[in-house]
XYZ file of C-alpha atoms in Angstrom:
527
model
C 83.835 -2.307 27.099
C 81.162 -0.727 29.306
C 81.587 2.955 29.895
C 81.531 4.335 33.377
C 82.365 8.010 33.002
C 81.926 8.647 36.708
C 84.606 6.076 37.589
C 86.959 7.628 35.070
C 86.336 11.105 36.403
C 86.883 9.921 39.972
C 90.203 8.326 38.942
C 91.187 11.636 37.380
C 90.165 13.561 40.458
C 92.158 11.174 42.731
C 95.266 11.446 40.580
C 95.204 15.186 39.887
C 93.252 16.595 42.764
C 93.078 20.407 42.866
C 94.758 20.696 39.491
C 91.379 19.825 37.931
C 89.918 23.300 37.239
C 86.597 22.396 35.682
C 84.547 19.444 34.524
C 81.815 19.742 31.932
C 80.230 17.937 29.028
C 80.694 18.283 25.306
C 77.833 17.157 23.161
C 76.828 14.429 22.646
C 77.524 13.234 26.243
C 81.319 13.631 26.131
C 83.247 14.402 29.312
C 85.645 17.316 29.164
C 88.077 18.165 31.979
C 90.058 21.354 32.203
C 93.338 21.051 34.092
C 96.214 23.301 35.085
C 99.123 23.573 32.705
C 101.470 20.699 33.475
C 98.737 18.398 34.778
C 97.754 17.272 31.291
C 100.372 14.510 31.300
C 99.027 13.016 34.515
C 95.472 13.202 33.124
C 96.529 11.416 29.937
C 98.253 8.719 32.001
C 95.059 8.114 33.955
C 92.975 7.803 30.826
C 95.421 5.415 29.194
C 95.198 3.135 32.241
C 91.412 2.829 31.885
C 91.561 0.925 28.607
C 94.287 -1.158 27.003
C 93.130 0.016 23.571
C 93.153 3.719 24.508
C 94.878 6.233 22.276
C 94.738 9.776 21.052
C 92.208 10.822 18.428
C 93.227 14.443 17.964
C 94.688 17.592 19.504
C 92.568 20.660 18.863
C 93.960 24.153 19.264
C 91.588 27.076 19.832
C 92.700 30.729 19.890
C 91.032 32.297 22.952
C 92.699 35.705 22.635
C 95.277 35.898 25.400
C 95.763 32.120 25.507
C 95.820 29.086 23.246
C 93.557 26.318 24.437
C 94.827 22.822 23.649
C 92.231 20.011 23.804
C 93.616 16.487 23.978
C 90.871 14.148 22.677
C 91.630 10.728 24.201
C 89.859 7.669 22.817
C 89.144 5.355 25.724
C 86.380 2.939 26.803
C 84.646 3.363 23.382
C 84.191 7.084 23.820
C 86.169 10.322 23.741
C 87.282 12.135 26.869
C 88.842 15.585 26.335
C 91.552 17.165 28.478
C 91.787 20.956 28.181
C 94.772 23.064 29.112
C 95.525 26.739 28.419
C 98.943 28.034 27.495
C 99.859 31.728 27.173
C 99.844 33.002 23.608
C 103.182 34.660 24.110
C 105.950 32.107 24.611
C 103.458 29.219 24.210
C 105.053 26.098 25.633
C 103.846 22.806 27.079
C 105.403 19.411 27.778
C 105.067 16.849 24.993
C 103.082 13.636 25.604
C 104.807 11.667 22.845
C 106.698 9.602 25.420
C 103.306 8.507 26.834
C 101.518 8.250 23.482
C 103.853 7.917 20.467
C 100.817 8.428 18.224
C 100.651 12.049 19.409
C 103.765 12.894 17.379
C 102.111 14.286 14.261
C 99.299 15.897 16.270
C 101.752 17.975 18.280
C 103.794 18.948 15.219
C 100.576 20.092 13.466
C 99.537 22.172 16.447
C 103.036 23.674 16.566
C 102.834 24.647 12.889
C 99.337 26.096 13.016
C 99.210 27.672 16.516
C 102.856 28.272 17.414
C 102.889 26.052 20.496
C 106.260 24.549 21.431
C 105.978 20.951 22.717
C 108.972 20.592 24.964
C 110.627 17.171 24.758
C 109.163 16.323 21.366
C 111.540 13.875 19.605
C 111.278 15.551 16.181
C 109.977 19.128 16.396
C 110.408 19.816 12.673
C 107.713 21.423 10.545
C 105.127 18.969 9.332
C 102.610 20.976 7.280
C 104.033 24.448 6.694
C 106.797 24.704 4.077
C 110.389 25.316 5.169
C 110.332 28.811 3.714
C 107.189 29.840 5.648
C 108.050 32.964 7.731
C 108.678 32.601 11.428
C 105.939 33.700 13.902
C 103.108 33.448 11.394
C 100.680 30.774 12.643
C 97.716 30.343 10.242
C 95.027 29.244 12.731
C 95.563 32.097 15.156
C 92.782 34.628 14.831
C 95.188 37.496 14.308
C 97.194 35.714 11.571
C 97.283 37.520 8.212
C 98.118 34.884 5.641
C 96.806 36.451 2.379
C 100.110 37.949 1.288
C 102.679 35.958 3.245
C 106.201 36.516 1.924
C 108.219 33.331 1.873
C 111.763 33.191 3.212
C 114.464 32.294 0.752
C 116.093 29.069 1.853
C 118.548 26.680 0.202
C 117.293 23.291 -0.940
C 117.535 20.853 1.931
C 119.805 17.889 1.482
C 117.048 15.268 1.589
C 115.659 16.751 -1.607
C 118.686 15.391 -3.417
C 119.397 11.729 -4.079
C 122.794 11.464 -2.504
C 124.450 9.013 -0.198
C 123.976 10.100 3.444
C 126.841 7.870 4.550
C 128.920 5.225 2.851
C 126.658 2.507 1.452
C 123.459 4.275 2.405
C 121.433 5.880 -0.422
C 118.656 8.369 0.097
C 115.754 7.533 -2.211
C 113.067 10.165 -2.447
C 109.546 9.131 -3.320
C 107.567 12.219 -4.230
C 106.396 14.881 -3.975
C 105.807 14.202 -7.725
C 105.938 10.484 -8.492
C 104.259 8.401 -11.196
C 102.972 5.805 -8.728
C 102.042 8.279 -6.010
C 99.430 10.481 -7.637
C 99.020 12.843 -4.685
C 101.932 15.116 -3.869
C 103.567 13.920 -0.636
C 107.169 13.008 -0.009
C 108.866 10.052 1.705
C 112.666 10.072 2.017
C 113.910 6.519 2.407
C 117.478 5.762 3.502
C 118.359 2.406 1.984
C 121.336 0.207 2.704
C 121.525 -2.308 -0.153
C 117.949 -3.602 -0.417
C 116.931 -2.780 3.162
C 115.120 0.378 4.223
C 116.867 1.828 7.244
C 114.919 5.012 7.854
C 111.846 6.839 6.551
C 111.146 10.587 6.807
C 107.597 11.574 5.737
C 106.727 15.105 4.685
C 103.164 16.181 4.082
C 101.396 19.516 3.420
C 102.387 20.161 -0.190
C 98.795 20.966 -1.214
C 97.377 21.876 2.199
C 94.219 23.904 1.544
C 93.605 25.530 4.930
C 90.006 24.257 4.996
C 89.748 24.589 8.789
C 90.634 28.302 8.439
C 88.292 28.736 5.450
C 85.414 27.183 7.406
C 85.500 30.047 9.938
C 84.444 32.563 7.283
C 81.625 30.472 5.754
C 78.157 29.646 7.002
C 77.341 26.230 8.318
C 75.375 25.537 5.114
C 78.276 26.613 2.882
C 80.619 24.510 4.986
C 78.772 21.272 4.081
C 79.902 21.781 0.472
C 83.392 22.825 1.654
C 84.060 19.774 3.842
C 82.697 17.464 1.129
C 85.539 18.604 -1.036
C 88.178 17.520 1.444
C 88.078 14.159 -0.280
C 86.256 12.972 -3.402
C 86.280 9.383 -2.243
C 84.846 9.722 1.263
C 82.975 13.013 0.732
C 79.753 11.585 2.250
C 81.661 10.705 5.432
C 82.937 14.270 5.825
C 79.489 15.717 5.186
C 77.847 13.284 7.646
C 80.412 13.891 10.374
C 80.165 17.649 9.971
C 76.341 17.687 9.917
C 75.885 15.342 12.878
C 78.372 17.395 14.915
C 76.464 20.588 14.134
C 73.224 18.771 14.909
C 74.704 17.810 18.292
C 75.471 21.470 19.071
C 71.901 22.405 18.092
C 70.299 19.472 19.907
C 68.543 18.397 16.704
C 67.215 14.809 16.236
C 67.218 13.663 12.625
C 64.207 11.637 11.282
C 64.656 7.856 11.283
C 64.281 7.624 7.515
C 67.154 10.074 7.105
C 69.309 8.031 9.530
C 68.760 4.905 7.354
C 69.416 6.763 4.116
C 72.634 8.191 5.616
C 73.680 4.643 6.448
C 73.063 3.516 2.859
C 75.200 6.293 1.345
C 77.969 5.722 3.920
C 78.181 2.004 3.097
C 78.088 2.586 -0.654
C 80.931 5.027 -0.017
C 82.811 2.301 1.860
C 82.289 -0.304 -0.872
C 83.545 1.850 -3.755
C 86.447 3.186 -1.668
C 87.578 -0.360 -0.689
C 87.247 -1.564 -4.298
C 89.269 1.398 -5.526
C 92.046 0.508 -3.060
C 91.966 -3.241 -3.780
C 92.281 -2.470 -7.510
C 95.172 -0.108 -6.826
C 96.836 -2.759 -4.718
C 96.840 -5.039 -7.809
C 98.494 -2.259 -9.812
C 101.206 -1.640 -7.164
C 102.188 -5.305 -6.870
C 102.301 -5.935 -10.633
C 98.905 -7.669 -10.897
C 97.246 -5.332 -13.372
C 94.424 -7.759 -14.194
C 93.131 -7.445 -10.632
C 93.100 -3.675 -11.063
C 90.911 -3.924 -14.204
C 88.556 -6.528 -12.718
C 88.020 -4.650 -9.482
C 87.483 -1.258 -11.124
C 85.094 -2.853 -13.653
C 82.986 -4.200 -10.814
C 83.197 -0.894 -8.937
C 81.387 0.975 -11.706
C 77.886 -0.391 -10.840
C 78.430 0.841 -7.223
C 78.837 4.370 -8.611
C 75.604 3.809 -10.547
C 73.925 2.960 -7.227
C 75.286 6.192 -5.774
C 73.679 8.055 -8.666
C 70.329 6.289 -8.076
C 70.419 7.416 -4.446
C 71.914 10.893 -4.649
C 71.792 12.012 -8.292
C 75.586 12.153 -8.384
C 78.256 9.497 -8.922
C 81.172 10.983 -6.865
C 80.501 14.131 -4.879
C 77.137 13.132 -3.409
C 75.852 16.439 -1.920
C 73.249 14.211 -0.282
C 73.724 14.973 3.431
C 72.484 18.159 5.002
C 71.948 19.482 8.527
C 68.653 17.950 9.641
C 68.645 14.932 7.335
C 69.267 14.239 3.630
C 68.451 16.319 0.555
C 66.250 13.873 -1.341
C 64.176 10.811 -0.768
C 64.713 7.345 -2.265
C 62.077 6.083 -4.693
C 60.821 2.518 -4.687
C 62.076 1.792 -8.211
C 65.560 2.895 -7.178
C 65.501 0.472 -4.225
C 64.944 -2.486 -6.586
C 67.797 -1.369 -8.845
C 70.187 -1.001 -5.935
C 69.208 -4.384 -4.488
C 69.772 -6.056 -7.907
C 73.208 -4.421 -8.173
C 74.170 -5.488 -4.647
C 73.078 -9.078 -5.243
C 75.238 -9.227 -8.365
C 78.248 -7.727 -6.585
C 77.867 -10.150 -3.648
C 78.211 -13.116 -5.988
C 81.476 -11.712 -7.292
C 82.934 -11.267 -3.853
C 83.355 -15.027 -3.407
C 85.622 -15.031 -6.505
C 87.748 -12.202 -5.125
C 87.966 -13.835 -1.704
C 89.225 -17.059 -3.244
C 91.703 -15.023 -5.244
C 93.167 -13.206 -2.214
C 93.328 -16.399 -0.222
C 94.911 -18.669 -2.846
C 96.608 -16.734 -5.636
C 100.352 -17.218 -5.399
C 101.213 -13.744 -6.712
C 99.029 -12.006 -4.153
C 100.310 -14.170 -1.319
C 104.017 -13.703 -2.210
C 103.648 -9.918 -2.478
C 101.545 -9.299 0.595
C 101.978 -12.152 3.111
C 104.433 -11.255 5.958
C 105.040 -7.915 4.247
C 104.820 -4.661 6.172
C 103.916 -6.300 9.467
C 102.443 -3.976 12.117
C 102.037 -5.720 15.473
C 99.009 -5.080 17.631
C 101.234 -3.456 20.242
C 102.669 -1.038 17.687
C 99.237 -0.328 16.231
C 98.019 0.708 19.675
C 101.127 2.809 20.391
C 100.773 4.670 17.097
C 96.994 5.095 17.590
C 96.157 3.893 14.069
C 92.540 3.534 13.034
C 90.223 1.645 10.683
C 91.348 -1.337 8.575
C 94.992 -0.655 9.504
C 94.155 -1.218 13.180
C 91.732 -4.088 12.550
C 94.319 -5.799 10.321
C 96.578 -5.912 13.393
C 93.882 -7.385 15.619
C 92.718 -4.172 17.257
C 88.935 -4.570 17.654
C 87.699 -1.014 17.082
C 84.949 0.415 14.891
C 83.064 3.633 15.561
C 79.904 2.205 13.969
C 79.702 -0.353 16.796
C 81.528 1.445 19.623
C 79.614 4.705 19.419
C 76.762 4.159 16.941
C 75.468 6.979 14.736
C 73.034 7.104 11.824
C 71.125 3.755 11.965
C 74.041 1.501 13.002
C 72.557 0.835 16.443
C 69.589 -0.908 14.759
C 71.445 -2.899 12.050
C 73.360 -6.116 12.764
C 76.897 -6.399 11.336
C 80.273 -7.900 12.126
C 83.462 -5.975 12.887
C 86.157 -7.632 10.734
C 89.542 -8.187 12.331
C 92.652 -10.157 11.324
C 95.594 -10.877 13.604
C 98.416 -11.215 11.028
C 99.146 -7.455 10.867
C 100.638 -7.734 7.375
C 99.653 -6.110 4.054
C 97.509 -9.173 3.196
C 95.521 -8.853 6.442
C 94.812 -5.170 5.817
C 93.520 -5.971 2.315
C 91.426 -8.906 3.586
C 89.762 -6.611 6.173
C 88.601 -4.418 3.359
C 87.470 -7.311 1.194
C 85.349 -8.797 4.004
C 84.007 -5.355 4.874
C 82.601 -5.047 1.366
C 80.466 -8.088 2.051
C 79.373 -6.658 5.426
C 78.508 -3.348 3.785
C 76.352 -5.130 1.233
C 74.495 -6.850 4.078
C 74.082 -3.537 5.946
C 72.614 -1.796 2.884
C 70.235 -4.652 2.125
C 69.024 -4.617 5.748
C 68.612 -0.810 5.713
C 66.619 -0.870 2.496
C 64.417 -3.722 3.719
C 63.688 -1.919 6.982
C 63.642 1.657 5.639
C 61.231 3.648 7.882
C 58.499 5.745 6.399
C 58.080 9.415 7.243
C 60.040 12.583 6.584
C 63.669 12.491 5.352
C 64.557 15.958 6.561
C 63.648 18.605 9.092
C 64.281 22.321 8.639
C 66.793 23.863 11.035
C 67.683 27.510 11.705
C 70.778 28.951 10.059
C 72.017 30.451 13.343
C 73.644 27.815 15.537
C 73.514 28.445 19.326
C 76.816 28.762 21.192
C 78.275 25.434 22.180
C 80.779 22.711 21.327
C 80.460 19.154 20.067
C 82.523 16.214 18.927
C 81.546 13.944 16.041
C 83.014 10.680 14.777
C 82.191 8.357 11.913
C 83.889 5.209 10.680
C 85.042 6.322 7.215
C 86.443 3.702 4.797
C 89.975 4.443 6.054
C 88.950 4.566 9.733
C 87.807 6.973 12.420
C 87.050 10.447 11.066
C 86.963 13.097 13.844
C 85.321 16.520 13.917
C 85.273 19.145 16.676
C 83.040 22.190 16.140
C 82.726 25.239 18.381
C 79.890 27.645 17.752
C 79.878 31.300 18.839
C 76.146 31.694 18.443
C 76.210 33.058 14.868
C 75.804 31.577 11.411
C 79.622 31.117 11.238
C 81.571 28.507 13.292
C 84.255 29.728 15.672
C 86.389 26.645 15.092
C 86.174 23.525 12.937
C 88.742 20.830 13.600
C 89.102 17.848 11.273
C 91.313 14.816 11.909
C 91.293 12.438 9.004
C 92.092 8.687 9.163
C 95.227 8.926 7.039
C 96.658 11.567 9.391
C 96.364 8.962 12.185
C 97.741 6.124 10.057
C 100.668 7.687 8.215
C 103.125 7.182 11.058
C 102.614 3.413 10.737
C 104.215 3.513 7.286
C 107.491 4.545 8.911
C 107.216 1.596 11.301
C 106.355 -1.071 8.699
C 108.786 0.149 5.998
C 111.916 0.359 8.219
C 113.741 -2.948 8.209
C 111.865 -4.179 5.138
C 112.952 -4.711 1.580
C 112.782 -1.677 -0.755
C 110.779 -3.816 -3.222
C 108.064 -4.267 -0.617
C 107.540 -0.531 -0.092
C 104.722 -0.211 -2.676
C 102.795 -3.173 -1.225
C 103.210 -1.901 2.337
C 102.231 1.618 1.409
C 99.132 0.781 -0.648
C 97.869 -1.564 2.072
C 97.495 1.489 4.364
C 95.134 3.110 1.789
C 96.647 6.593 2.285
C 94.636 9.617 1.155
C 96.579 12.867 1.053
C 93.625 14.864 -0.172
C 92.155 14.122 3.280
C 95.441 14.686 5.052
C 96.099 18.039 3.319
C 92.607 19.285 4.184
């Protein structure tokens, strides 16, 4: 869809009139409109009308001293338009937008936990991240919050922590927070009537690390290493998104060779992440052979990562201004040989996923998420594309070298677990093609430029298409070596609400297949 920011701004001005207080740009070329409290709902309505695929990417809170600034980042017309509204710090309240955008549910609950903003009219204003015994009126991301020696309240164990019948015939089955098949500690309470799941209550935050808060007391250089550790699997995506957002604040242009090398590491990251998930999917549906085959063939991809970066998992390859090391000619031939071998094997896996009776029985028509529900819940990445939503940040708002490299955006219309797995399988082939093209057309020249450690005052938004979908960063600089605010919205945070939708009404035996097809990462979610 072509972007006409001026038309969108005019539509906003016509609808809201004098309640628009200010219009300015966030880097790189993102419109930002400040409105009066109460006008944010009308502004969101206007933006939703501009694009049938519009949704919310994130809600950022910023402590301004006397007020809390809420920034609603709306994804529309292949870009992000931000709506700002200030609420008083004392008695912070604002109307919820969950009736307009159901996908805003978790975003508002997170802002409520971390900034103490009450979203009036929210359908489920329970804590999402902070534990139940966290003291009242301590909001970790407020500047005046003292969280080092927080004393927990003593509370009784809530009923959903016990496996008891909620009503006659309905059993509450708790998955997590410690579960042999769910390695990361998150909890899902499933109310089951016979074999049918009636209700799902997710609870996250068990190992939340407060990385956004920690980033405020570290330099931009230190923060590259910090955000890399949000997730071992997609660490290169976090480092890239952070660095390119800082570069946008600074107005820095990265050398072309660095842009191509960033593209190579990002696609290697996508391949090994997708292969990890596809192997896990085999394990969850009782097809252990698939798990062993896929993880066996994933190992050479990690070897390619090592050829490029010197490391197999945590790459530490991306830096502000480019990449940390160049790629040697002999390494290019090794990577190309490995990719050619992997590409041959993909035809076997594709035939397997299309024809194997076990895979089809366990994933076809299981966990169906319609396109309409995918848009309502604002899901991203392969979860959205598996429901026919044609979105991909690499094409919609190109970064690194994606504007110079041809590739297909993979979509399936079925919306079931099989479609979500097939999106990832086909994307592996596309990633191989992208890397081969990038290596063949790798520009000569420098791979890095030096940048100052002090970042000028400003704000920017960054997005990359991580393996699990759109990864979002907002960074505000105060003109020092330390950021004023770093906001991170991970793909799983956007996708987790869809598990509730696809599990309810389904068979309890299908829960593992439905869940794994979303490729959840709680290391990312509990950033």
